[in-house]
Amino acid sequence: MRLATLLAFLRPALPLILGLSLGCSLSLLRVSWIQSDGEDPCMDTGVNNGLFAGKMKQDSVAGGRSSQNDEDFKPRIVPYYRDPNKPYKKVLRTRYIQTELGFHERLFVAVLTSKATMNTLAVAVNKTVAHHFPHLLYFTGLRSAKVPHGMALVSHGDERPVWLMYETMRYIHQHFGGDYDWFYVMQDDTYAQAEQIKALVTHLSINQDVYLGRAEEFIGGDEQARYCHGGFGYLVSRSLLLKLHRHLDSCRNEILSVRPDEWLGRCIIDFLGISCVSQHQGQHYHSYELAKNADLEKEEGEDFQAALTVHPVSEGTLMYRLHKHFSRIQLDRAYQEIQQLQMQIRNLTSLTPAREGGLTWPIGINAPFVPKSRFEVISWDYFTEQHLFSCPDGSPKCELAGASKADISDIIEAALQQLNSRYQPQLRFYKQQLLNGYRRFDPTRGMEYMLDLLLEAVTQKGHSHVLAKRVSLVRPLSKVEIIPMPYVTEATRVQLVLPLTVQELDFVSNFLDMFAMNTLDTHDNALLTLLFIYQPYDAQRVSQLDVFAGVKAMVGELEKRYAEVKIPWISVKTEVPSQVKLMDIVSKKHPVDTLFFLASVWTEVNTEFLNRCRMNTISNWQVFFPMHFQEFNPVLMYHGEQASSSSSTDFLRDGHFDRHAFAEACFYNSDYMAARTKLAADILDRDEVLESMEVFDVFLRYSGLHLFRAVEPGLVQKYMLRSCNPRLSEELYHRCVLSNLEGLSSRSHLAMALFEQEQANST
């Protein structure tokens, strides 16, 4: 009975037990066979006498070469070894991986100009195509030539055409030969389609010797040899330039020619054996020779439409007309491609599960941003043709001017064009008035507009009717471009400037302690200069009672503690401590390449911010005005209790970024001196104007630099009610008052304080 019960219990597991037993038995048998035989005789026979016998015999003759080749395919770890007898040298890595990998820029453009055409044709080239090329230089034979505005010119000092070509090629190789893959040489009487030439070089291999342009025959020379006509421009690859520069001196001495393009072509052919070609790797270099007194409106041939370059261009106005003509051609092609893509998107959408409902407007543009809460709703700004009801300064209404006025005028004109193109020839619309206008910036797609237009519709028979129509438009975000910025380094020395008044003496000790801990102890490359601002009464009594004696004693203690550190101070007597006047004094006592950090006594200096000050301030390019984080009044925030310890992730919780404060600034002395010179020429001897200005206003009004204004979490200031000097200008005094008011507390805590006060008064 028990056996039957046990068999009934094990019956479902019997197949599993039998399978495991059979598998283990077969595995043990196979292992025993392999261990008993040692080597497989079948494998020996097959290798030595079969298909691979010849190969094994060849390997044996090679004397063990096969084993060496096999090692080449195996990864090997090369141990690091440094000779202890040699001094250690720190390995300097490049700043960008592109430099370390040996990548080059794509295209360099050289434009040959002369005395007669520098101020006409060269300027026309600079205004039409120069901004499309990444790097463009002008070369001339004039000595000490006056350079037109916005042009980078290299003067060789010899106006002979062949000599100019020789010096230009030598200069390009010497300064740019290792930085670019392609070099394009053109004359200033040549119109070039910049975007088409840039697209051409992207389809060509960079590791070949290429001499590409309009191939021309030499007069009385070999029929197979060709040179590239200089009037239509030509491309030279980097590999060809590197080989050519060794023969430039020989070409200058041995080849005689009047035309510089023929001289260069003969030099390349004679010493490198490379002739000019008009097509390479399936890419054609199309050019068009423009007839004298040609009418561009009648030039409709395929050769003209497909031309990369047009020559000769006799005057600057013709250059502008050519640029307008080809820009219109490119624009029409772009619109046609957009329409084709939109049609393809519409056809493919019908095959998706959402079908027509999945289409966005406009077709091909991202769908509008969908907010997940009421805090993410993007508000619309209301405007009319005269006023804007969402102003940058916070006022409810301001006059429409500048870029906003041009933007709205352009969008109204575009709306009329779209309406007329859709309803013509049945109807023709004329704008009478803009009733309402709304716009908002959607970061996912661009600027959106809604216009309520009062229009006059005119039929083909001349009947007119006035109607109101709402139109929606989108100005989509265009191609994202990386703006090139000059190279900056974190090793730049920062010169801190700290103005001090009598009212700020209680906070100097904390500033000096933080400066010593975060810069002197860490050996950061930063120096400090103190600016003592004496009132006239205190300045007269300085020999009996110096109000800054305690600060000077603190500075002396720091200099004793850090023997290599010197902290100078400058004494100034004034009733109105104008920031510009104080900076004038400091600027004269430092070199022009000094990087200033204008600080306040409540600033807590740290290494993180100093590095951002160095990186965000670029000489002759950009100045940095950080917005510090101002903590709220702890009495209102915590009702007199101690603040709870917060984690490092929410240390910026109980405060705000003070957008009214411009006390902190990072800028170079050379940039300040240049802007200050323009300010002096504008105000003449009216020094009282300086009392109503800050350093920020000087850079904003009198410099063409970028003003980088951004929040700075590295500058955290404790709450302190600042004293606002009533002698300052009304605007500066108003800023100071607003900064104090907004720094009291958040709206919720202020509301709670008012509520508690009302409750206390009611009881």
Coordinates of N, CA, C and O in Angstrom, one line a residue, residues 71 145 215:
E71 N 50.0 36.3 -32.5 CA 50.0 37.2 -31.4 C 49.6 38.6 -31.8 O 49.1 39.3 -30.9
A145 N 47.8 99.6 -46.0 CA 46.5 100.0 -46.5 C 45.5 100.2 -45.4 O 45.5 99.6 -44.4
A215 N 38.7 74.8 -65.6 CA 40.0 74.4 -66.3 C 40.1 75.2 -67.6 O 39.2 75.3 -68.4

